PDB file of C-alpha atoms in Angstrom:
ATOM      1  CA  UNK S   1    -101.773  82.402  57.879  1.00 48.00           C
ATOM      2  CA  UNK S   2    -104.342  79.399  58.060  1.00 43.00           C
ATOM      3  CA  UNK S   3    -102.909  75.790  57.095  1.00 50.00           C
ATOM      4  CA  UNK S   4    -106.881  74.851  57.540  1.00 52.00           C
ATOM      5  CA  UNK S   5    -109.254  76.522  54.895  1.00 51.00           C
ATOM      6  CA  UNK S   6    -112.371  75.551  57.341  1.00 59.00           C
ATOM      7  CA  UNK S   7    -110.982  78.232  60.162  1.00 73.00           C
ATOM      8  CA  UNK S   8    -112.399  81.575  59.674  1.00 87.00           C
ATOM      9  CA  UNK S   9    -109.697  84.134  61.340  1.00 92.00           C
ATOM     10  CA  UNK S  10    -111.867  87.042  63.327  1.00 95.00           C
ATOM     11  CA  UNK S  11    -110.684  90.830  63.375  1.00 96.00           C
ATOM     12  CA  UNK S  12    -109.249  90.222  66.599  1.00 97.00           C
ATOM     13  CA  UNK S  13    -106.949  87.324  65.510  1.00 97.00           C
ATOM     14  CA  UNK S  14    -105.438  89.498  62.801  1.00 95.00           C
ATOM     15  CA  UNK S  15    -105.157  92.401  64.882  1.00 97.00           C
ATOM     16  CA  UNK S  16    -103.311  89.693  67.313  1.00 97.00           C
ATOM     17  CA  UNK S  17    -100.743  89.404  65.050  1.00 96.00           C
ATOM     18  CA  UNK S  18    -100.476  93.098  64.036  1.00 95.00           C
ATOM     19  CA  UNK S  19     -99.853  94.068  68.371  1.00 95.00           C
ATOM     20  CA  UNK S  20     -97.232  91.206  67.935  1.00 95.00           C
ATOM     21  CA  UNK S  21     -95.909  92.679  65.144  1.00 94.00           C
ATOM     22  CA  UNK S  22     -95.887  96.322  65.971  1.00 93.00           C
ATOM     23  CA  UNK S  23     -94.470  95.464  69.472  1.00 92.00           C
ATOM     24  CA  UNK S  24     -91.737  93.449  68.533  1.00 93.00           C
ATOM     25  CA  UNK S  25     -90.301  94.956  65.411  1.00 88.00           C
ATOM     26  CA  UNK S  26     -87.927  98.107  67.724  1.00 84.00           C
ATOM     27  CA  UNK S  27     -86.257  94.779  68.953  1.00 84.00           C
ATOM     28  CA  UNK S  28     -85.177  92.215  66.488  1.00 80.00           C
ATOM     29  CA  UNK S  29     -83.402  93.207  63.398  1.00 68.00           C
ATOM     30  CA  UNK S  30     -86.032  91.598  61.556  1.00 69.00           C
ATOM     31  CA  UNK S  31     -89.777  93.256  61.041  1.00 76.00           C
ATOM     32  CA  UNK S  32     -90.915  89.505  61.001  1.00 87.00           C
ATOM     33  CA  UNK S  33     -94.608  88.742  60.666  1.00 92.00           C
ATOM     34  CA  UNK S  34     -96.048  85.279  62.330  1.00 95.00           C
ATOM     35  CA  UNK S  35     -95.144  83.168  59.414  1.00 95.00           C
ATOM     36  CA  UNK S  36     -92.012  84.921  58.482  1.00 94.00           C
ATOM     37  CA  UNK S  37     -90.674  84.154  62.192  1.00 96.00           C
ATOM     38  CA  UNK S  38     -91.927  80.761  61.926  1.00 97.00           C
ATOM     39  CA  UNK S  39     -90.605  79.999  58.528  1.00 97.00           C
ATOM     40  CA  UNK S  40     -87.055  81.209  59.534  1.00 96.00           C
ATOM     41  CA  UNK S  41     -87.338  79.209  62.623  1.00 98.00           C
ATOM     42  CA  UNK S  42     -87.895  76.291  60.030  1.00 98.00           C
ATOM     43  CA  UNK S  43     -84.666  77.228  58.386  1.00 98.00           C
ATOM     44  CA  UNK S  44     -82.988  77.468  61.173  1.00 98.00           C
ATOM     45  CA  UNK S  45     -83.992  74.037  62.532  1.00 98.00           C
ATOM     46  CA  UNK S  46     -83.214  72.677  59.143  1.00 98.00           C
ATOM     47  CA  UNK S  47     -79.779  73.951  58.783  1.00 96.00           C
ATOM     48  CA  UNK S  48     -79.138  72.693  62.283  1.00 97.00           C
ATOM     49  CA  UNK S  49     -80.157  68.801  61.729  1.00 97.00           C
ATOM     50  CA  UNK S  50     -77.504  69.143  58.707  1.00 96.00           C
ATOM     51  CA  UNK S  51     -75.121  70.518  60.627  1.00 95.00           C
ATOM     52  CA  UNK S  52     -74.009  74.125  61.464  1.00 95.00           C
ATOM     53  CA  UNK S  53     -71.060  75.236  59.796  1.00 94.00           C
ATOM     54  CA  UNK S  54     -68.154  76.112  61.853  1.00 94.00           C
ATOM     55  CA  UNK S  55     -67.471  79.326  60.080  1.00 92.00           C
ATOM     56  CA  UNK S  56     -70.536  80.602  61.785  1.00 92.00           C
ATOM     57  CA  UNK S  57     -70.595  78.452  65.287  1.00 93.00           C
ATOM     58  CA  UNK S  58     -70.077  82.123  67.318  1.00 93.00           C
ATOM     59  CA  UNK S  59     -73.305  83.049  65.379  1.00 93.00           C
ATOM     60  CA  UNK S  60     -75.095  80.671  66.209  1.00 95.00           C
ATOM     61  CA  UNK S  61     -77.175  82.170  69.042  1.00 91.00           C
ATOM     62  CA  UNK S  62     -78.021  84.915  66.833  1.00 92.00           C
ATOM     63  CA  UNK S  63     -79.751  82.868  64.369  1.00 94.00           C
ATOM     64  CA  UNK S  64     -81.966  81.625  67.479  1.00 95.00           C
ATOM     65  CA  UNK S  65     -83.342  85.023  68.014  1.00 93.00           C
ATOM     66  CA  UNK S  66     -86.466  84.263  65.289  1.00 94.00           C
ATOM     67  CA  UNK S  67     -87.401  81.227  68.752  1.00 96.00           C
ATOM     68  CA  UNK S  68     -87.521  84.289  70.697  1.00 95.00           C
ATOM     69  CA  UNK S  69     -89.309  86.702  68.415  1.00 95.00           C
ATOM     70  CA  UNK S  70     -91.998  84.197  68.846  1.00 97.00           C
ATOM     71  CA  UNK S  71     -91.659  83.223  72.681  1.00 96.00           C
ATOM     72  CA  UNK S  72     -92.536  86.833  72.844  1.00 95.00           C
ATOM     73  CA  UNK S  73     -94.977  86.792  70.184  1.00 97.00           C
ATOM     74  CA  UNK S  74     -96.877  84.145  71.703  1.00 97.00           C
ATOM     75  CA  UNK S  75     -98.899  85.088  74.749  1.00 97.00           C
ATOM     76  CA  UNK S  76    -100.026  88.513  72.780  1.00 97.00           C
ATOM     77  CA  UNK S  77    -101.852  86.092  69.893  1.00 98.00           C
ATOM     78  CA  UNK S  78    -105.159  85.825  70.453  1.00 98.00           C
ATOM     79  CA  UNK S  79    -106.199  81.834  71.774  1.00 97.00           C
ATOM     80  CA  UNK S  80    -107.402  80.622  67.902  1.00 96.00           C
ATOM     81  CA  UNK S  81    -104.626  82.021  66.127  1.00 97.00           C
ATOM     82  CA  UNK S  82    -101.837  80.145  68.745  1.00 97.00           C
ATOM     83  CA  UNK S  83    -103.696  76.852  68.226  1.00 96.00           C
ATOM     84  CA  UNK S  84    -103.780  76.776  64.711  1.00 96.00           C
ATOM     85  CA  UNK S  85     -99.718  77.513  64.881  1.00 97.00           C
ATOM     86  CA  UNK S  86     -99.087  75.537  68.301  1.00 98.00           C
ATOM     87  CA  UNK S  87     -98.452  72.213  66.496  1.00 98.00           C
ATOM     88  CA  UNK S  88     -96.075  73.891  63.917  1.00 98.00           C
ATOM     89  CA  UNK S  89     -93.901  75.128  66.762  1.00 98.00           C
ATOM     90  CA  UNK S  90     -94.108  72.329  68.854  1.00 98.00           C
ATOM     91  CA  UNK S  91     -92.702  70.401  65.861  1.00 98.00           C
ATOM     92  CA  UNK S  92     -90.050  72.727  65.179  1.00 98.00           C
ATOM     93  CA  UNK S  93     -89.068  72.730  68.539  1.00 98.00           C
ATOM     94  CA  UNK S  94     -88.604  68.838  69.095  1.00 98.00           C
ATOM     95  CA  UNK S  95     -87.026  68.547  65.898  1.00 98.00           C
ATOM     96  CA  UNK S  96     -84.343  71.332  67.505  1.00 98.00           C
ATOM     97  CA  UNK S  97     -84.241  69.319  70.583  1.00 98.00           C
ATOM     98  CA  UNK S  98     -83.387  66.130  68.607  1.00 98.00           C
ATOM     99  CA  UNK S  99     -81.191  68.019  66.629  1.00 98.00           C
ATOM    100  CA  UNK S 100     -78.889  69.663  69.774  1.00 97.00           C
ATOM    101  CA  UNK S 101     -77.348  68.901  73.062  1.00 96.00           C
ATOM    102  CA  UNK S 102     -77.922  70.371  76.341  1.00 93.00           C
ATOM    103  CA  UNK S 103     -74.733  72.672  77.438  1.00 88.00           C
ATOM    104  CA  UNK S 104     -73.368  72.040  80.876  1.00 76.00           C
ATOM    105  CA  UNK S 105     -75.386  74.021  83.554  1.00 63.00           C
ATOM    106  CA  UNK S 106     -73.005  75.845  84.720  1.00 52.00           C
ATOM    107  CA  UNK S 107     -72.235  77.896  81.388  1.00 51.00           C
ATOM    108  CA  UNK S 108     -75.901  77.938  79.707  1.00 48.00           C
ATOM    109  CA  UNK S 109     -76.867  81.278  78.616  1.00 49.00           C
ATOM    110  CA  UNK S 110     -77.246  84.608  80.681  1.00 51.00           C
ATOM    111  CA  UNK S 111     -79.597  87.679  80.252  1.00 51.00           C
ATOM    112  CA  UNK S 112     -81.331  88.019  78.131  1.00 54.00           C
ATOM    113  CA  UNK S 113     -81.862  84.185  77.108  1.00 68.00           C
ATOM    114  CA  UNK S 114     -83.084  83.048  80.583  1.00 66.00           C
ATOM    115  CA  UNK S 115     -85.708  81.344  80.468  1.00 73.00           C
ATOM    116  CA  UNK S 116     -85.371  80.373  76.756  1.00 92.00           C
ATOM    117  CA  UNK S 117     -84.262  76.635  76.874  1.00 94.00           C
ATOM    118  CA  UNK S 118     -83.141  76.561  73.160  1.00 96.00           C
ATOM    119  CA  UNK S 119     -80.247  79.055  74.144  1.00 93.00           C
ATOM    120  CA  UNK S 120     -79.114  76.074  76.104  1.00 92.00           C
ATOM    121  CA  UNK S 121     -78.666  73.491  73.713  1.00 94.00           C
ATOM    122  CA  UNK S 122     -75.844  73.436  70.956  1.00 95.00           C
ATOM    123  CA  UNK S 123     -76.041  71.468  67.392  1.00 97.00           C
ATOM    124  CA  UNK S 124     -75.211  67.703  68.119  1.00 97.00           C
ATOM    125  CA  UNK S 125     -73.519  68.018  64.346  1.00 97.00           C
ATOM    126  CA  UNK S 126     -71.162  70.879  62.664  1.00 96.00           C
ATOM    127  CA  UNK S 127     -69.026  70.754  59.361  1.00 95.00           C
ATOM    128  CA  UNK S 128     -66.536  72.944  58.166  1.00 92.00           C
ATOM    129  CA  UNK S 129     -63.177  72.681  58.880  1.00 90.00           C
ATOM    130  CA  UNK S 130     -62.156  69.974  62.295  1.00 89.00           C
ATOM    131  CA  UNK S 131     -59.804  72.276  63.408  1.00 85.00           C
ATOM    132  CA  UNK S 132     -62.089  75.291  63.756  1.00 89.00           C
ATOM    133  CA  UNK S 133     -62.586  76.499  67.385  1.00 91.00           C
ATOM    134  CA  UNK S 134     -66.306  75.944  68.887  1.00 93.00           C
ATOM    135  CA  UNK S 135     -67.770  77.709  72.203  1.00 91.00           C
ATOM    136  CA  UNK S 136     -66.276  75.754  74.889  1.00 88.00           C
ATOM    137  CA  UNK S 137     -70.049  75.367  75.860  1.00 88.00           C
ATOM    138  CA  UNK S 138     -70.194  72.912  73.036  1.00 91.00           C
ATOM    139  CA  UNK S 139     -69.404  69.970  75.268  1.00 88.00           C
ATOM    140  CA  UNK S 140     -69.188  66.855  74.446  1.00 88.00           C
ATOM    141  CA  UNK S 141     -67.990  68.328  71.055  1.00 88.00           C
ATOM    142  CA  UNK S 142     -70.901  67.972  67.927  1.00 93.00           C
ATOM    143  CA  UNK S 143     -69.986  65.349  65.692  1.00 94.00           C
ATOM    144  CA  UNK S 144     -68.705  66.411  62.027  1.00 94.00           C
ATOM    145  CA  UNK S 145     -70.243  65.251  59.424  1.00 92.00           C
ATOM    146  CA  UNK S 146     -69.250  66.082  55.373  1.00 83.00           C
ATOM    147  CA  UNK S 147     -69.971  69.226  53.436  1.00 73.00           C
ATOM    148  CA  UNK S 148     -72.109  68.999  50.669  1.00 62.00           C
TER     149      UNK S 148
END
């Protein structure tokens, strides 16, 4: 879990991350550890900055849910282990901000996304097909770019 070899994790920081774990796994499809949820949320971010299919645009909130596996996650990691990941996620998440719009107010997401800002951005690019419908949400509609 440590991207620095001089940080010594304590008991308590694993056992962090275990609560997390444990607490979280009855609700998200997923029995994600720290850096599982993290390295999906890379993925995520990644396929997003090339462009989101539009096969899969009605998905695509659904692929944010490893953003709120860790919004969760978060406050129940002990102080050491969320600074040694903070600047990970922080990077991840202004890479998704660069990478998406903001929807219009009045039609960002209900329920159980309130609160979550990235379920109220869309991707600023899609590919697939130009005909495909999008989530009338997605507005001003993404730019298409080429399939690879």
């Amino acid at each position: 879990m440590d991207d620095r070899e001089d940080v010594a994790l304590t008991a308590e920081d694993y056992e962090s991350v275990l609560v997390a774990v444990r607490m979280l796994s009855s609700r998200y499809r997923s029995g994600w550890t720290l850096n599982e949820a993290l390295d999906q949320w890379r993925l995520v971010v990644e396929d997003i900055e090339e462009g989101v299919d539009t096969q899969w645009a009605w998905e695509y909130h659904n692929e944010l849910f490893c953003r709120d596996w860790l919004y969760e996650a978060w406050p129940l990691l002990t102080v050491r282990v969320r600074a040694l990941r903070q600047s990970l996620l922080d990077g991840l998440d202004e890479r998704f901000a660069a990478a998406t719009a903001p929807m219009r107010k009045q039609e960002t997401a209900l329920g159980h996304c309130r609160g979550k800002w990235w379920h109220d951005r869309f991707p600023r690019l899609v590919s697939g097909e130009p005909g495909d419908e999008l989530p009338e949400t997605w507005s001003p509609a993404p730019e298409y770019v080429e399939d690879d």
